[in-house]
Amino acid sequence: MELLLETVALFSLKLAYETEDSSPILRDDLMMSDYEREVFGLLVRRGDVEAIQNKVEECLSLALNAIGGVDTVLGRELRRLATDFSTAKTIEQLDEPLIALKNYLKDIL
């Protein structure tokens, strides 16, 4: 799960900050320091669903702004997927919406 969380964060930050004429954002970039696999791993081990959701929501908010907000087709779908993720109550319930978010972000990159 930690890898999935890190991937969603990475794809979100790529949407928000990566430009054609710049170097690609990588997992070891400074902007990823709060969203590393180890950070998410600690939260998963603690079972801190709320903290995980907050961290992912930070990244998704940036991505949502980058694609034009909720008034766009892409934005409405991203918001729907983010809402599915934010309604999970347990670590296990995060899996399915997290996979959907990862796949969607990958598709729109």
mmCIF file of N, CA and C in Angstrom:
data_model
loop_
_atom_site.group_PDB
_atom_site.id
_atom_site.type_symbol
_atom_site.label_atom_id
_atom_site.label_comp_id
_atom_site.label_asym_id
_atom_site.label_seq_id
_atom_site.Cartn_x
_atom_site.Cartn_y
_atom_site.Cartn_z
ATOM 1 N N MET A 1 0.808 -1.189 0.000
ATOM 2 C CA MET A 1 0.000 0.000 0.000
ATOM 3 C C MET A 1 0.858 1.264 0.000
ATOM 4 N N GLU A 2 1.990 1.229 0.682
ATOM 5 C CA GLU A 2 2.845 2.408 0.758
ATOM 6 C C GLU A 2 3.292 2.866 -0.631
ATOM 7 N N LEU A 3 3.607 1.899 -1.485
ATOM 8 C CA LEU A 3 4.024 2.233 -2.846
ATOM 9 C C LEU A 3 2.879 2.895 -3.616
ATOM 10 N N LEU A 4 1.672 2.388 -3.449
ATOM 11 C CA LEU A 4 0.509 2.991 -4.109
ATOM 12 C C LEU A 4 0.288 4.428 -3.632
ATOM 13 N N LEU A 5 0.399 4.648 -2.338
ATOM 14 C CA LEU A 5 0.223 5.994 -1.790
ATOM 15 C C LEU A 5 1.287 6.941 -2.338
ATOM 16 N N GLU A 6 2.525 6.476 -2.361
ATOM 17 C CA GLU A 6 3.609 7.297 -2.890
ATOM 18 C C GLU A 6 3.393 7.584 -4.380
ATOM 19 N N THR A 7 2.909 6.615 -5.111
ATOM 20 C CA THR A 7 2.668 6.786 -6.541
ATOM 21 C C THR A 7 1.567 7.807 -6.803
ATOM 22 N N VAL A 8 0.493 7.742 -6.043
ATOM 23 C CA VAL A 8 -0.583 8.732 -6.199
ATOM 24 C C VAL A 8 -0.046 10.137 -5.904
ATOM 25 N N ALA A 9 0.745 10.263 -4.858
ATOM 26 C CA ALA A 9 1.341 11.563 -4.531
ATOM 27 C C ALA A 9 2.256 12.033 -5.661
ATOM 28 N N LEU A 10 3.093 11.142 -6.167
ATOM 29 C CA LEU A 10 4.021 11.491 -7.243
ATOM 30 C C LEU A 10 3.275 11.925 -8.498
ATOM 31 N N PHE A 11 2.282 11.164 -8.911
ATOM 32 C CA PHE A 11 1.517 11.524 -10.106
ATOM 33 C C PHE A 11 0.803 12.864 -9.923
ATOM 34 N N SER A 12 0.284 13.108 -8.730
ATOM 35 C CA SER A 12 -0.387 14.381 -8.454
ATOM 36 C C SER A 12 0.583 15.546 -8.558
ATOM 37 N N LEU A 13 1.763 15.390 -7.972
ATOM 38 C CA LEU A 13 2.756 16.462 -8.016
ATOM 39 C C LEU A 13 3.292 16.663 -9.430
ATOM 40 N N LYS A 14 3.386 15.590 -10.191
ATOM 41 C CA LYS A 14 3.786 15.721 -11.595
ATOM 42 C C LYS A 14 2.767 16.568 -12.360
ATOM 43 N N LEU A 15 1.496 16.292 -12.139
ATOM 44 C CA LEU A 15 0.458 17.090 -12.801
ATOM 45 C C LEU A 15 0.547 18.554 -12.396
ATOM 46 N N ALA A 16 0.817 18.794 -11.131
ATOM 47 C CA ALA A 16 0.811 20.158 -10.609
ATOM 48 C C ALA A 16 2.050 20.951 -10.998
ATOM 49 N N TYR A 17 3.206 20.305 -11.031
ATOM 50 C CA TYR A 17 4.446 21.070 -11.137
ATOM 51 C C TYR A 17 5.337 20.759 -12.334
ATOM 52 N N GLU A 18 5.176 19.621 -12.946
ATOM 53 C CA GLU A 18 6.078 19.246 -14.023
ATOM 54 C C GLU A 18 5.701 19.962 -15.318
ATOM 55 N N THR A 19 6.685 20.525 -15.978
ATOM 56 C CA THR A 19 6.455 21.192 -17.261
ATOM 57 C C THR A 19 7.302 20.520 -18.327
ATOM 58 N N GLU A 20 6.949 20.794 -19.573
ATOM 59 C CA GLU A 20 7.656 20.151 -20.688
ATOM 60 C C GLU A 20 9.140 20.485 -20.717
ATOM 61 N N ASP A 21 9.497 21.704 -20.345
ATOM 62 C CA ASP A 21 10.886 22.136 -20.465
ATOM 63 C C ASP A 21 11.692 21.947 -19.180
ATOM 64 N N SER A 22 11.153 21.218 -18.212
ATOM 65 C CA SER A 22 11.882 20.996 -16.965
ATOM 66 C C SER A 22 12.207 19.523 -16.787
ATOM 67 N N SER A 23 13.056 19.263 -15.818
ATOM 68 C CA SER A 23 13.378 17.876 -15.490
ATOM 69 C C SER A 23 12.152 17.208 -14.881
ATOM 70 N N PRO A 24 11.996 15.921 -15.120
ATOM 71 C CA PRO A 24 10.840 15.232 -14.531
ATOM 72 C C PRO A 24 10.963 15.168 -13.005
ATOM 73 N N ILE A 25 9.826 15.172 -12.348
ATOM 74 C CA ILE A 25 9.801 15.009 -10.897
ATOM 75 C C ILE A 25 9.969 13.523 -10.604
ATOM 76 N N LEU A 26 10.882 13.228 -9.694
ATOM 77 C CA LEU A 26 11.188 11.844 -9.336
ATOM 78 C C LEU A 26 10.849 11.586 -7.870
ATOM 79 N N ARG A 27 10.821 10.344 -7.497
ATOM 80 C CA ARG A 27 10.478 9.970 -6.122
ATOM 81 C C ARG A 27 11.448 10.554 -5.091
ATOM 82 N N ASP A 28 12.691 10.791 -5.480
ATOM 83 C CA ASP A 28 13.672 11.288 -4.511
ATOM 84 C C ASP A 28 13.811 12.816 -4.513
ATOM 85 N N ASP A 29 12.927 13.527 -5.227
ATOM 86 C CA ASP A 29 12.944 14.986 -5.213
ATOM 87 C C ASP A 29 12.501 15.502 -3.849
ATOM 88 N N LEU A 30 13.012 16.679 -3.488
ATOM 89 C CA LEU A 30 12.670 17.275 -2.198
ATOM 90 C C LEU A 30 11.171 17.458 -2.007
ATOM 91 N N MET A 31 10.460 17.807 -3.048
ATOM 92 C CA MET A 31 9.019 18.024 -2.904
ATOM 93 C C MET A 31 8.275 16.746 -2.526
ATOM 94 N N MET A 32 8.927 15.612 -2.690
ATOM 95 C CA MET A 32 8.314 14.332 -2.336
ATOM 96 C C MET A 32 8.635 13.920 -0.891
ATOM 97 N N SER A 33 9.416 14.708 -0.174
ATOM 98 C CA SER A 33 9.877 14.288 1.155
ATOM 99 C C SER A 33 8.738 13.995 2.133
ATOM 100 N N ASP A 34 7.644 14.733 2.062
ATOM 101 C CA ASP A 34 6.509 14.474 2.958
ATOM 102 C C ASP A 34 5.618 13.350 2.467
ATOM 103 N N TYR A 35 5.908 12.840 1.283
ATOM 104 C CA TYR A 35 5.042 11.840 0.650
ATOM 105 C C TYR A 35 5.819 10.584 0.261
ATOM 106 N N GLU A 36 6.924 10.329 0.931
ATOM 107 C CA GLU A 36 7.747 9.151 0.646
ATOM 108 C C GLU A 36 7.067 7.880 1.137
ATOM 109 N N ARG A 37 7.491 6.803 0.580
ATOM 110 C CA ARG A 37 6.981 5.484 0.963
ATOM 111 C C ARG A 37 7.155 5.239 2.467
ATOM 112 N N GLU A 38 8.292 5.676 3.035
ATOM 113 C CA GLU A 38 8.543 5.460 4.456
ATOM 114 C C GLU A 38 7.571 6.250 5.328
ATOM 115 N N VAL A 39 7.250 7.465 4.912
ATOM 116 C CA VAL A 39 6.288 8.281 5.657
ATOM 117 C C VAL A 39 4.925 7.607 5.642
ATOM 118 N N PHE A 40 4.490 7.182 4.459
ATOM 119 C CA PHE A 40 3.217 6.484 4.364
ATOM 120 C C PHE A 40 3.263 5.149 5.108
ATOM 121 N N GLY A 41 4.417 4.476 5.064
ATOM 122 C CA GLY A 41 4.559 3.202 5.772
ATOM 123 C C GLY A 41 4.331 3.349 7.260
ATOM 124 N N LEU A 42 4.864 4.407 7.840
ATOM 125 C CA LEU A 42 4.665 4.665 9.267
ATOM 126 C C LEU A 42 3.187 4.878 9.569
ATOM 127 N N LEU A 43 2.516 5.655 8.727
ATOM 128 C CA LEU A 43 1.087 5.912 8.929
ATOM 129 C C LEU A 43 0.251 4.644 8.762
ATOM 130 N N VAL A 44 0.630 3.807 7.800
ATOM 131 C CA VAL A 44 -0.082 2.541 7.598
ATOM 132 C C VAL A 44 0.103 1.637 8.811
ATOM 133 N N ARG A 45 1.341 1.533 9.296
ATOM 134 C CA ARG A 45 1.598 0.687 10.469
ATOM 135 C C ARG A 45 0.826 1.177 11.689
ATOM 136 N N ARG A 46 0.667 2.471 11.818
ATOM 137 C CA ARG A 46 -0.118 3.047 12.921
ATOM 138 C C ARG A 46 -1.621 2.889 12.700
ATOM 139 N N GLY A 47 -2.016 2.606 11.465
ATOM 140 C CA GLY A 47 -3.436 2.519 11.140
ATOM 141 C C GLY A 47 -4.115 3.878 11.105
ATOM 142 N N ASP A 48 -3.342 4.916 10.825
ATOM 143 C CA ASP A 48 -3.833 6.294 10.860
ATOM 144 C C ASP A 48 -4.466 6.678 9.520
ATOM 145 N N VAL A 49 -5.679 6.213 9.313
ATOM 146 C CA VAL A 49 -6.393 6.437 8.049
ATOM 147 C C VAL A 49 -6.578 7.929 7.794
ATOM 148 N N GLU A 50 -6.936 8.679 8.812
ATOM 149 C CA GLU A 50 -7.184 10.108 8.647
ATOM 150 C C GLU A 50 -5.928 10.862 8.179
ATOM 151 N N ALA A 51 -4.781 10.550 8.757
ATOM 152 C CA ALA A 51 -3.539 11.208 8.347
ATOM 153 C C ALA A 51 -3.177 10.832 6.909
ATOM 154 N N ILE A 52 -3.390 9.584 6.551
ATOM 155 C CA ILE A 52 -3.127 9.139 5.176
ATOM 156 C C ILE A 52 -4.033 9.900 4.218
ATOM 157 N N GLN A 53 -5.307 9.968 4.551
ATOM 158 C CA GLN A 53 -6.255 10.676 3.688
ATOM 159 C C GLN A 53 -5.894 12.158 3.563
ATOM 160 N N ASN A 54 -5.460 12.774 4.650
ATOM 161 C CA ASN A 54 -5.069 14.186 4.600
ATOM 162 C C ASN A 54 -3.869 14.408 3.694
ATOM 163 N N LYS A 55 -2.868 13.544 3.799
ATOM 164 C CA LYS A 55 -1.675 13.677 2.949
ATOM 165 C C LYS A 55 -2.032 13.512 1.470
ATOM 166 N N VAL A 56 -2.837 12.515 1.177
ATOM 167 C CA VAL A 56 -3.231 12.277 -0.209
ATOM 168 C C VAL A 56 -4.105 13.427 -0.709
ATOM 169 N N GLU A 57 -4.985 13.930 0.132
ATOM 170 C CA GLU A 57 -5.853 15.042 -0.255
ATOM 171 C C GLU A 57 -5.045 16.296 -0.600
ATOM 172 N N GLU A 58 -3.946 16.533 0.123
ATOM 173 C CA GLU A 58 -3.062 17.666 -0.198
ATOM 174 C C GLU A 58 -2.580 17.570 -1.641
ATOM 175 N N CYS A 59 -2.127 16.397 -2.013
ATOM 176 C CA CYS A 59 -1.608 16.184 -3.364
ATOM 177 C C CYS A 59 -2.726 16.246 -4.408
ATOM 178 N N LEU A 60 -3.850 15.629 -4.101
ATOM 179 C CA LEU A 60 -4.956 15.620 -5.055
ATOM 180 C C LEU A 60 -5.511 17.019 -5.283
ATOM 181 N N SER A 61 -5.470 17.845 -4.266
ATOM 182 C CA SER A 61 -5.921 19.227 -4.408
ATOM 183 C C SER A 61 -5.048 19.978 -5.408
ATOM 184 N N LEU A 62 -3.746 19.757 -5.340
ATOM 185 C CA LEU A 62 -2.816 20.368 -6.301
ATOM 186 C C LEU A 62 -3.100 19.866 -7.716
ATOM 187 N N ALA A 63 -3.308 18.566 -7.833
ATOM 188 C CA ALA A 63 -3.595 17.985 -9.148
ATOM 189 C C ALA A 63 -4.908 18.524 -9.695
ATOM 190 N N LEU A 64 -5.909 18.639 -8.848
ATOM 191 C CA LEU A 64 -7.211 19.142 -9.265
ATOM 192 C C LEU A 64 -7.092 20.569 -9.807
ATOM 193 N N ASN A 65 -6.341 21.396 -9.122
ATOM 194 C CA ASN A 65 -6.109 22.763 -9.608
ATOM 195 C C ASN A 65 -5.378 22.763 -10.946
ATOM 196 N N ALA A 66 -4.426 21.852 -11.095
ATOM 197 C CA ALA A 66 -3.635 21.784 -12.326
ATOM 198 C C ALA A 66 -4.473 21.389 -13.541
ATOM 199 N N ILE A 67 -5.531 20.625 -13.320
ATOM 200 C CA ILE A 67 -6.355 20.196 -14.460
ATOM 201 C C ILE A 67 -7.592 21.061 -14.642
ATOM 202 N N GLY A 68 -7.647 22.159 -13.927
ATOM 203 C CA GLY A 68 -8.728 23.123 -14.154
ATOM 204 C C GLY A 68 -9.856 23.119 -13.151
ATOM 205 N N GLY A 69 -9.723 22.365 -12.071
ATOM 206 C CA GLY A 69 -10.736 22.365 -11.029
ATOM 207 C C GLY A 69 -11.901 21.434 -11.315
ATOM 208 N N VAL A 70 -12.902 21.525 -10.450
ATOM 209 C CA VAL A 70 -14.045 20.609 -10.540
ATOM 210 C C VAL A 70 -15.024 20.984 -11.645
ATOM 211 N N ASP A 71 -14.784 22.094 -12.316
ATOM 212 C CA ASP A 71 -15.672 22.499 -13.405
ATOM 213 C C ASP A 71 -15.292 21.866 -14.735
ATOM 214 N N THR A 72 -14.254 21.028 -14.738
ATOM 215 C CA THR A 72 -13.850 20.325 -15.948
ATOM 216 C C THR A 72 -14.240 18.859 -15.837
ATOM 217 N N VAL A 73 -14.291 18.192 -16.958
ATOM 218 C CA VAL A 73 -14.617 16.756 -16.956
ATOM 219 C C VAL A 73 -13.575 15.981 -16.157
ATOM 220 N N LEU A 74 -12.294 16.277 -16.399
ATOM 221 C CA LEU A 74 -11.238 15.585 -15.665
ATOM 222 C C LEU A 74 -11.332 15.876 -14.174
ATOM 223 N N GLY A 75 -11.623 17.128 -13.847
ATOM 224 C CA GLY A 75 -11.711 17.526 -12.451
ATOM 225 C C GLY A 75 -12.873 16.873 -11.715
ATOM 226 N N ARG A 76 -14.003 16.762 -12.370
ATOM 227 C CA ARG A 76 -15.157 16.113 -11.731
ATOM 228 C C ARG A 76 -14.866 14.647 -11.430
ATOM 229 N N GLU A 77 -14.215 13.980 -12.369
ATOM 230 C CA GLU A 77 -13.893 12.565 -12.142
ATOM 231 C C GLU A 77 -12.848 12.423 -11.034
ATOM 232 N N LEU A 78 -11.850 13.281 -11.033
ATOM 233 C CA LEU A 78 -10.838 13.223 -9.976
ATOM 234 C C LEU A 78 -11.485 13.488 -8.620
ATOM 235 N N ARG A 79 -12.369 14.448 -8.533
ATOM 236 C CA ARG A 79 -13.060 14.743 -7.270
ATOM 237 C C ARG A 79 -13.905 13.545 -6.830
ATOM 238 N N ARG A 80 -14.565 12.896 -7.757
ATOM 239 C CA ARG A 80 -15.366 11.716 -7.415
ATOM 240 C C ARG A 80 -14.489 10.612 -6.836
ATOM 241 N N LEU A 81 -13.358 10.360 -7.493
ATOM 242 C CA LEU A 81 -12.437 9.329 -7.004
ATOM 243 C C LEU A 81 -11.837 9.712 -5.657
ATOM 244 N N ALA A 82 -11.525 10.989 -5.490
ATOM 245 C CA ALA A 82 -10.977 11.468 -4.218
ATOM 246 C C ALA A 82 -11.998 11.322 -3.095
ATOM 247 N N THR A 83 -13.259 11.558 -3.414
ATOM 248 C CA THR A 83 -14.320 11.400 -2.416
ATOM 249 C C THR A 83 -14.450 9.944 -2.001
ATOM 250 N N ASP A 84 -14.377 9.035 -2.963
ATOM 251 C CA ASP A 84 -14.409 7.600 -2.643
ATOM 252 C C ASP A 84 -13.269 7.242 -1.693
ATOM 253 N N PHE A 85 -12.092 7.802 -1.937
ATOM 254 C CA PHE A 85 -10.927 7.543 -1.091
ATOM 255 C C PHE A 85 -11.139 8.121 0.305
ATOM 256 N N SER A 86 -11.689 9.315 0.372
ATOM 257 C CA SER A 86 -11.820 9.992 1.663
ATOM 258 C C SER A 86 -12.914 9.404 2.553
ATOM 259 N N THR A 87 -13.795 8.583 1.995
ATOM 260 C CA THR A 87 -14.857 7.990 2.803
ATOM 261 C C THR A 87 -14.464 6.650 3.426
ATOM 262 N N ALA A 88 -13.285 6.156 3.089
ATOM 263 C CA ALA A 88 -12.826 4.893 3.674
ATOM 264 C C ALA A 88 -12.610 5.068 5.179
ATOM 265 N N LYS A 89 -12.945 4.052 5.929
ATOM 266 C CA LYS A 89 -12.813 4.100 7.390
ATOM 267 C C LYS A 89 -11.659 3.254 7.919
ATOM 268 N N THR A 90 -11.202 2.295 7.113
ATOM 269 C CA THR A 90 -10.117 1.414 7.547
ATOM 270 C C THR A 90 -9.027 1.387 6.475
ATOM 271 N N ILE A 91 -7.854 0.930 6.867
ATOM 272 C CA ILE A 91 -6.734 0.786 5.931
ATOM 273 C C ILE A 91 -7.136 -0.108 4.761
ATOM 274 N N GLU A 92 -7.831 -1.189 5.049
ATOM 275 C CA GLU A 92 -8.229 -2.125 4.001
ATOM 276 C C GLU A 92 -9.174 -1.480 2.991
ATOM 277 N N GLN A 93 -10.018 -0.586 3.457
ATOM 278 C CA GLN A 93 -10.975 0.081 2.571
ATOM 279 C C GLN A 93 -10.306 1.125 1.669
ATOM 280 N N LEU A 94 -9.049 1.467 1.938
ATOM 281 C CA LEU A 94 -8.328 2.429 1.104
ATOM 282 C C LEU A 94 -7.851 1.816 -0.206
ATOM 283 N N ASP A 95 -7.662 0.505 -0.233
ATOM 284 C CA ASP A 95 -7.048 -0.154 -1.392
ATOM 285 C C ASP A 95 -7.753 0.128 -2.716
ATOM 286 N N GLU A 96 -9.021 -0.203 -2.802
ATOM 287 C CA GLU A 96 -9.734 -0.080 -4.072
ATOM 288 C C GLU A 96 -9.780 1.363 -4.598
ATOM 289 N N PRO A 97 -10.175 2.343 -3.768
ATOM 290 C CA PRO A 97 -10.178 3.718 -4.293
ATOM 291 C C PRO A 97 -8.772 4.245 -4.592
ATOM 292 N N LEU A 98 -7.780 3.749 -3.869
ATOM 293 C CA LEU A 98 -6.399 4.169 -4.118
ATOM 294 C C LEU A 98 -5.916 3.665 -5.473
ATOM 295 N N ILE A 99 -6.254 2.435 -5.806
ATOM 296 C CA ILE A 99 -5.892 1.879 -7.109
ATOM 297 C C ILE A 99 -6.591 2.663 -8.217
ATOM 298 N N ALA A 100 -7.853 2.996 -8.010
ATOM 299 C CA ALA A 100 -8.595 3.777 -9.008
ATOM 300 C C ALA A 100 -7.959 5.156 -9.198
ATOM 301 N N LEU A 101 -7.549 5.795 -8.111
ATOM 302 C CA LEU A 101 -6.878 7.101 -8.213
ATOM 303 C C LEU A 101 -5.563 6.988 -8.975
ATOM 304 N N LYS A 102 -4.773 5.986 -8.631
ATOM 305 C CA LYS A 102 -3.487 5.795 -9.309
ATOM 306 C C LYS A 102 -3.686 5.611 -10.803
ATOM 307 N N ASN A 103 -4.615 4.742 -11.169
ATOM 308 C CA ASN A 103 -4.860 4.478 -12.582
ATOM 309 C C ASN A 103 -5.362 5.719 -13.316
ATOM 310 N N TYR A 104 -6.239 6.468 -12.684
ATOM 311 C CA TYR A 104 -6.775 7.679 -13.313
ATOM 312 C C TYR A 104 -5.681 8.722 -13.501
ATOM 313 N N LEU A 105 -4.906 8.953 -12.450
ATOM 314 C CA LEU A 105 -3.817 9.943 -12.569
ATOM 315 C C LEU A 105 -2.801 9.532 -13.638
ATOM 316 N N LYS A 106 -2.495 8.256 -13.679
ATOM 317 C CA LYS A 106 -1.565 7.751 -14.697
ATOM 318 C C LYS A 106 -2.125 8.013 -16.095
ATOM 319 N N ASP A 107 -3.409 7.792 -16.278
ATOM 320 C CA ASP A 107 -4.041 7.984 -17.588
ATOM 321 C C ASP A 107 -4.029 9.447 -18.026
ATOM 322 N N ILE A 108 -4.181 10.376 -17.097
ATOM 323 C CA ILE A 108 -4.251 11.787 -17.496
ATOM 324 C C ILE A 108 -2.896 12.488 -17.497
ATOM 325 N N LEU A 109 -1.851 11.789 -17.053
ATOM 326 C CA LEU A 109 -0.512 12.403 -17.091
ATOM 327 C C LEU A 109 -0.061 12.654 -18.482
#
